[in-house]
């Protein structure tokens, strides 16, 4: 059997960022306002520091100003909420990104909820989840939003297809399932308590792996012709799917890296400019 | 094969209402406050008038005061929001039920969102949906909450089982799927665009039918030993499941009527007294 076609997230993300940069420049020219993304980081976890720096660099290249708030590791939930509430009220800030995971002493849900929904360009608030679940106006969580955009780009219409989402996190598994359901897929959620994961995955026309366990999905469990989206991040650039095995059976597959990853940041930037456009009201 | 055992919603609901009446009486004795449910009805649709009257009668029998607001059919969304906002702010009202469906000229979502989450005892707000989705404190939509209580009563543990939800409405299909997922079932959502409904239903250890199409689920599609929950309402007391056929194969099944229906009102009353208890703060 021939190998699956690769879904090129890097190339699509580049085009989205170019479009976003044009929209940002246009907004600035028309209104004098530069879109601004505030990034908030608690503590100095090296991986988080790297992620935030990358997001700031990408923002800058897209004509988005970034404002960084670095809080000490000992910051309390209330202090963090105070910071996020102030940024939510600040008219010069259009989008807010709270880098997570945070320390265990922080109530993450309470912190996320302090972000105004219209500035929730990372799609982490409950309001954004509801919007994704019911097709209401709002911002998508960035990885799920990026996955849907990638499917569209490759003309994958989820309607009537069986989609299996492996993982049920608040910002990845659950929302991507709701987005696929909104596009009329028959959606199944699997997770650590699923009894026979292989059997469920074998039914899938579209598999979204979003659980963070290296090569959990075996190539032999991919239905011939299925579309495979690997949103897993594991050390050593290993996805949640056995890429080599899955590639022999799938029709389309995202590489790791270069598949879902770049789409996440592209979605963040596009949503920030969209937020600035809406808030500027022109 | 022997016939399925019936899941007696009428009997369980009666016991829940008795317990609820005791809790209401206890609250009133301790604090002088009687739990109060406000019912809001737009127009005079005969079925809706009947439903609201039934809910008021049941409330009264459980020691819950009811306050009814009847609005003319021509009420605008803004006027309705005004009414709901006032009830949300009224400290003598503990729960609010907005009878739906409403007229097509009403923005139902905007109306629901005017109900304060702590008074949303019918579980219709986006905040309540998020709470059900993420296991956060909040009120369940009444039918989904009643279904979970019924499963518990019959010792059905969803963990590791395959649950198939047929229907994806905002207050029934979507939330009951999220509650089952929170209890560790592997959950599949089916709907009108599902390609081969029979094939999906045949995989289910637990079937929840919540779509409102008479006998859509055929007996022959029930996996032997499955648990069948029929939340469908169709004229003539006909469920979404072919009861006679399903009964031959299932291990447990809800009758229609007398299964899910009574659990919905019992959940509404229990949640109203719970809301009053929380708001009274004793």
Short mmCIF file of N, CA and C in Angstrom, two decimals, chain A residues 109 125-127 129-131 133-134 136 157 159-162 168-171 174-175 178 181-191 193-195 199-200 203, chain B residues 109 125-127 129-131 133-134 136 157 159-162 168-171 174-175 178 181-191 193-195 199-200 203:
data_model
loop_
_atom_site.label_atom_id
_atom_site.label_comp_id
_atom_site.label_asym_id
_atom_site.label_seq_id
_atom_site.Cartn_x
_atom_site.Cartn_y
_atom_site.Cartn_z
N UNK A 109 -7.91 26.78 37.30
CA UNK A 109 -9.24 27.12 36.77
C UNK A 109 -9.63 28.55 37.18
N UNK A 125 -10.77 29.58 28.74
CA UNK A 125 -11.84 29.84 29.71
C UNK A 125 -13.02 28.90 29.48
N UNK A 126 -13.86 28.79 30.49
CA UNK A 126 -15.08 27.98 30.36
C UNK A 126 -15.99 28.58 29.29
N UNK A 127 -16.01 29.89 29.19
CA UNK A 127 -16.84 30.53 28.16
C UNK A 127 -16.38 30.11 26.76
N UNK A 129 -14.86 27.28 26.04
CA UNK A 129 -15.24 25.88 25.86
C UNK A 129 -16.71 25.77 25.46
N UNK A 130 -17.56 26.52 26.13
CA UNK A 130 -18.98 26.50 25.78
C UNK A 130 -19.19 26.98 24.35
N UNK A 131 -18.47 28.02 23.98
CA UNK A 131 -18.60 28.55 22.61
C UNK A 131 -18.25 27.46 21.60
N UNK A 133 -18.41 24.27 22.11
CA UNK A 133 -19.36 23.17 22.23
C UNK A 133 -20.68 23.46 21.54
N UNK A 134 -21.08 24.73 21.52
CA UNK A 134 -22.40 25.07 21.00
C UNK A 134 -22.35 25.92 19.73
N UNK A 136 -21.06 28.84 19.29
CA UNK A 136 -21.30 30.26 19.57
C UNK A 136 -20.04 31.07 19.24
N UNK A 157 -13.67 16.52 5.28
CA UNK A 157 -14.96 16.93 5.83
C UNK A 157 -15.38 15.91 6.89
N UNK A 159 -18.11 15.46 8.42
CA UNK A 159 -19.53 15.10 8.47
C UNK A 159 -19.75 13.63 8.15
N UNK A 160 -20.47 12.95 9.04
CA UNK A 160 -20.82 11.55 8.83
C UNK A 160 -19.69 10.58 9.10
N UNK A 161 -18.49 11.09 9.35
CA UNK A 161 -17.34 10.21 9.60
C UNK A 161 -17.25 9.86 11.09
N UNK A 162 -16.58 8.76 11.37
CA UNK A 162 -16.34 8.40 12.76
C UNK A 162 -15.00 8.99 13.18
N UNK A 168 -8.81 13.51 26.94
CA UNK A 168 -10.00 14.30 27.32
C UNK A 168 -9.62 15.48 28.17
N UNK A 169 -8.49 16.11 27.86
CA UNK A 169 -8.09 17.28 28.64
C UNK A 169 -8.99 18.46 28.31
N UNK A 170 -8.95 19.44 29.20
CA UNK A 170 -9.86 20.60 29.09
C UNK A 170 -9.54 21.48 27.89
N UNK A 171 -8.28 21.51 27.48
CA UNK A 171 -7.95 22.42 26.38
C UNK A 171 -7.55 21.70 25.10
N UNK A 174 -11.21 17.39 25.03
CA UNK A 174 -12.64 17.74 25.09
C UNK A 174 -13.04 18.75 24.02
N UNK A 175 -12.32 19.87 23.89
CA UNK A 175 -12.78 20.82 22.86
C UNK A 175 -12.64 20.31 21.43
N UNK A 178 -15.64 18.37 20.65
CA UNK A 178 -16.82 19.21 20.46
C UNK A 178 -16.80 19.91 19.10
N UNK A 181 -17.75 17.33 16.58
CA UNK A 181 -19.19 17.07 16.69
C UNK A 181 -19.98 18.20 16.01
N UNK A 182 -19.50 19.42 16.20
CA UNK A 182 -20.15 20.57 15.56
C UNK A 182 -20.07 20.51 14.04
N UNK A 183 -19.08 19.78 13.54
CA UNK A 183 -18.93 19.57 12.10
C UNK A 183 -19.53 18.23 11.67
N UNK A 184 -20.39 17.69 12.54
CA UNK A 184 -21.21 16.52 12.20
C UNK A 184 -20.48 15.19 12.11
N UNK A 185 -19.32 15.09 12.75
CA UNK A 185 -18.71 13.77 12.91
C UNK A 185 -19.45 13.01 14.01
N UNK A 186 -19.37 11.68 13.95
CA UNK A 186 -19.79 10.82 15.06
C UNK A 186 -18.56 10.65 15.93
N UNK A 187 -18.58 11.26 17.12
CA UNK A 187 -17.35 11.44 17.91
C UNK A 187 -17.30 10.50 19.10
N UNK A 188 -16.16 9.82 19.25
CA UNK A 188 -15.92 8.97 20.42
C UNK A 188 -14.73 9.51 21.20
N UNK A 189 -14.91 9.66 22.52
CA UNK A 189 -13.82 10.05 23.42
C UNK A 189 -13.24 8.81 24.09
N UNK A 190 -11.92 8.59 23.89
CA UNK A 190 -11.21 7.53 24.61
C UNK A 190 -10.25 8.17 25.61
N UNK A 191 -9.79 7.37 26.56
CA UNK A 191 -8.93 7.90 27.63
C UNK A 191 -8.31 6.73 28.37
N UNK A 193 -9.04 5.13 30.86
CA UNK A 193 -9.93 4.10 31.38
C UNK A 193 -10.67 3.33 30.28
N UNK A 194 -10.37 3.66 29.02
CA UNK A 194 -10.99 2.93 27.91
C UNK A 194 -10.50 1.49 27.92
N UNK A 195 -11.43 0.57 27.77
CA UNK A 195 -11.10 -0.85 27.96
C UNK A 195 -10.28 -1.42 26.81
N UNK A 199 -9.43 -1.49 19.63
CA UNK A 199 -10.69 -1.78 18.96
C UNK A 199 -11.42 -0.49 18.58
N UNK A 200 -11.36 0.49 19.45
CA UNK A 200 -12.06 1.75 19.17
C UNK A 200 -11.34 2.51 18.06
N UNK A 203 -12.04 1.67 14.45
CA UNK A 203 -13.29 2.11 13.83
C UNK A 203 -13.17 3.50 13.19
N UNK B 109 -30.58 31.44 23.96
CA UNK B 109 -29.28 31.39 24.62
C UNK B 109 -29.07 32.65 25.48
N UNK B 125 -27.61 26.98 31.74
CA UNK B 125 -26.62 28.01 31.37
C UNK B 125 -25.33 27.37 30.87
N UNK B 126 -24.54 28.18 30.18
CA UNK B 126 -23.24 27.71 29.71
C UNK B 126 -22.34 27.37 30.89
N UNK B 127 -22.45 28.12 31.98
CA UNK B 127 -21.64 27.84 33.16
C UNK B 127 -21.98 26.45 33.71
N UNK B 129 -23.14 23.94 31.93
CA UNK B 129 -22.59 22.96 30.98
C UNK B 129 -21.09 22.74 31.23
N UNK B 130 -20.37 23.83 31.43
CA UNK B 130 -18.94 23.71 31.71
C UNK B 130 -18.71 22.94 33.00
N UNK B 131 -19.52 23.23 34.01
CA UNK B 131 -19.37 22.53 35.28
C UNK B 131 -19.55 21.03 35.08
N UNK B 133 -19.06 19.43 32.32
CA UNK B 133 -17.99 18.94 31.44
C UNK B 133 -16.68 18.74 32.17
N UNK B 134 -16.44 19.58 33.20
CA UNK B 134 -15.13 19.54 33.86
C UNK B 134 -15.21 19.09 35.31
N UNK B 136 -16.79 20.45 37.77
CA UNK B 136 -16.73 21.59 38.69
C UNK B 136 -18.05 21.70 39.45
N UNK B 157 -21.98 1.10 36.89
CA UNK B 157 -20.78 1.93 36.93
C UNK B 157 -20.30 2.14 35.50
N UNK B 159 -17.63 3.34 34.31
CA UNK B 159 -16.17 3.31 34.09
C UNK B 159 -15.76 2.16 33.17
N UNK B 160 -15.03 2.51 32.12
CA UNK B 160 -14.51 1.50 31.19
C UNK B 160 -15.54 0.96 30.22
N UNK B 161 -16.81 1.34 30.39
CA UNK B 161 -17.85 0.83 29.49
C UNK B 161 -17.98 1.74 28.27
N UNK B 162 -18.53 1.17 27.21
CA UNK B 162 -18.81 2.00 26.04
C UNK B 162 -20.22 2.54 26.14
N UNK B 168 -27.62 15.24 20.47
CA UNK B 168 -26.55 16.17 20.88
C UNK B 168 -27.12 17.52 21.24
N UNK B 169 -28.29 17.55 21.86
CA UNK B 169 -28.87 18.83 22.25
C UNK B 169 -28.09 19.43 23.41
N UNK B 170 -28.28 20.73 23.59
CA UNK B 170 -27.51 21.48 24.59
C UNK B 170 -27.88 21.09 26.01
N UNK B 171 -29.11 20.64 26.23
CA UNK B 171 -29.47 20.34 27.62
C UNK B 171 -29.71 18.85 27.85
N UNK B 174 -25.58 16.50 24.80
CA UNK B 174 -24.20 16.94 25.10
C UNK B 174 -23.87 16.79 26.58
N UNK B 175 -24.70 17.32 27.49
CA UNK B 175 -24.30 17.18 28.90
C UNK B 175 -24.31 15.75 29.41
N UNK B 178 -21.06 14.26 28.59
CA UNK B 178 -19.97 14.79 29.42
C UNK B 178 -20.00 14.18 30.83
N UNK B 181 -18.63 10.72 30.51
CA UNK B 181 -17.18 10.81 30.32
C UNK B 181 -16.50 11.10 31.65
N UNK B 182 -17.10 11.97 32.45
CA UNK B 182 -16.55 12.27 33.77
C UNK B 182 -16.55 11.06 34.69
N UNK B 183 -17.43 10.12 34.40
CA UNK B 183 -17.46 8.87 35.16
C UNK B 183 -16.69 7.76 34.44
N UNK B 184 -15.84 8.16 33.51
CA UNK B 184 -14.86 7.26 32.88
C UNK B 184 -15.43 6.27 31.87
N UNK B 185 -16.62 6.56 31.32
CA UNK B 185 -17.08 5.78 30.17
C UNK B 185 -16.32 6.22 28.93
N UNK B 186 -16.24 5.33 27.95
CA UNK B 186 -15.78 5.69 26.60
C UNK B 186 -17.04 6.11 25.85
N UNK B 187 -17.16 7.40 25.55
CA UNK B 187 -18.43 7.98 25.12
C UNK B 187 -18.44 8.28 23.62
N UNK B 188 -19.49 7.85 22.96
CA UNK B 188 -19.69 8.18 21.54
C UNK B 188 -20.99 8.99 21.39
N UNK B 189 -20.90 10.11 20.68
CA UNK B 189 -22.07 10.91 20.34
C UNK B 189 -22.55 10.58 18.93
N UNK B 190 -23.82 10.15 18.82
CA UNK B 190 -24.45 9.95 17.51
C UNK B 190 -25.53 11.01 17.30
N UNK B 191 -25.95 11.18 16.06
CA UNK B 191 -26.92 12.23 15.74
C UNK B 191 -27.44 11.98 14.33
N UNK B 193 -26.65 12.96 11.55
CA UNK B 193 -25.68 12.82 10.48
C UNK B 193 -24.80 11.58 10.63
N UNK B 194 -25.06 10.78 11.68
CA UNK B 194 -24.31 9.54 11.86
C UNK B 194 -24.63 8.58 10.72
N UNK B 195 -23.60 8.00 10.16
CA UNK B 195 -23.77 7.21 8.93
C UNK B 195 -24.47 5.87 9.18
N UNK B 199 -24.91 0.23 13.67
CA UNK B 199 -23.60 -0.34 13.95
C UNK B 199 -23.00 0.27 15.22
N UNK B 200 -23.21 1.56 15.42
CA UNK B 200 -22.64 2.21 16.60
C UNK B 200 -23.39 1.76 17.85
N UNK B 203 -22.41 -1.46 19.56
CA UNK B 203 -21.18 -1.51 20.36
C UNK B 203 -21.41 -1.13 21.82
#
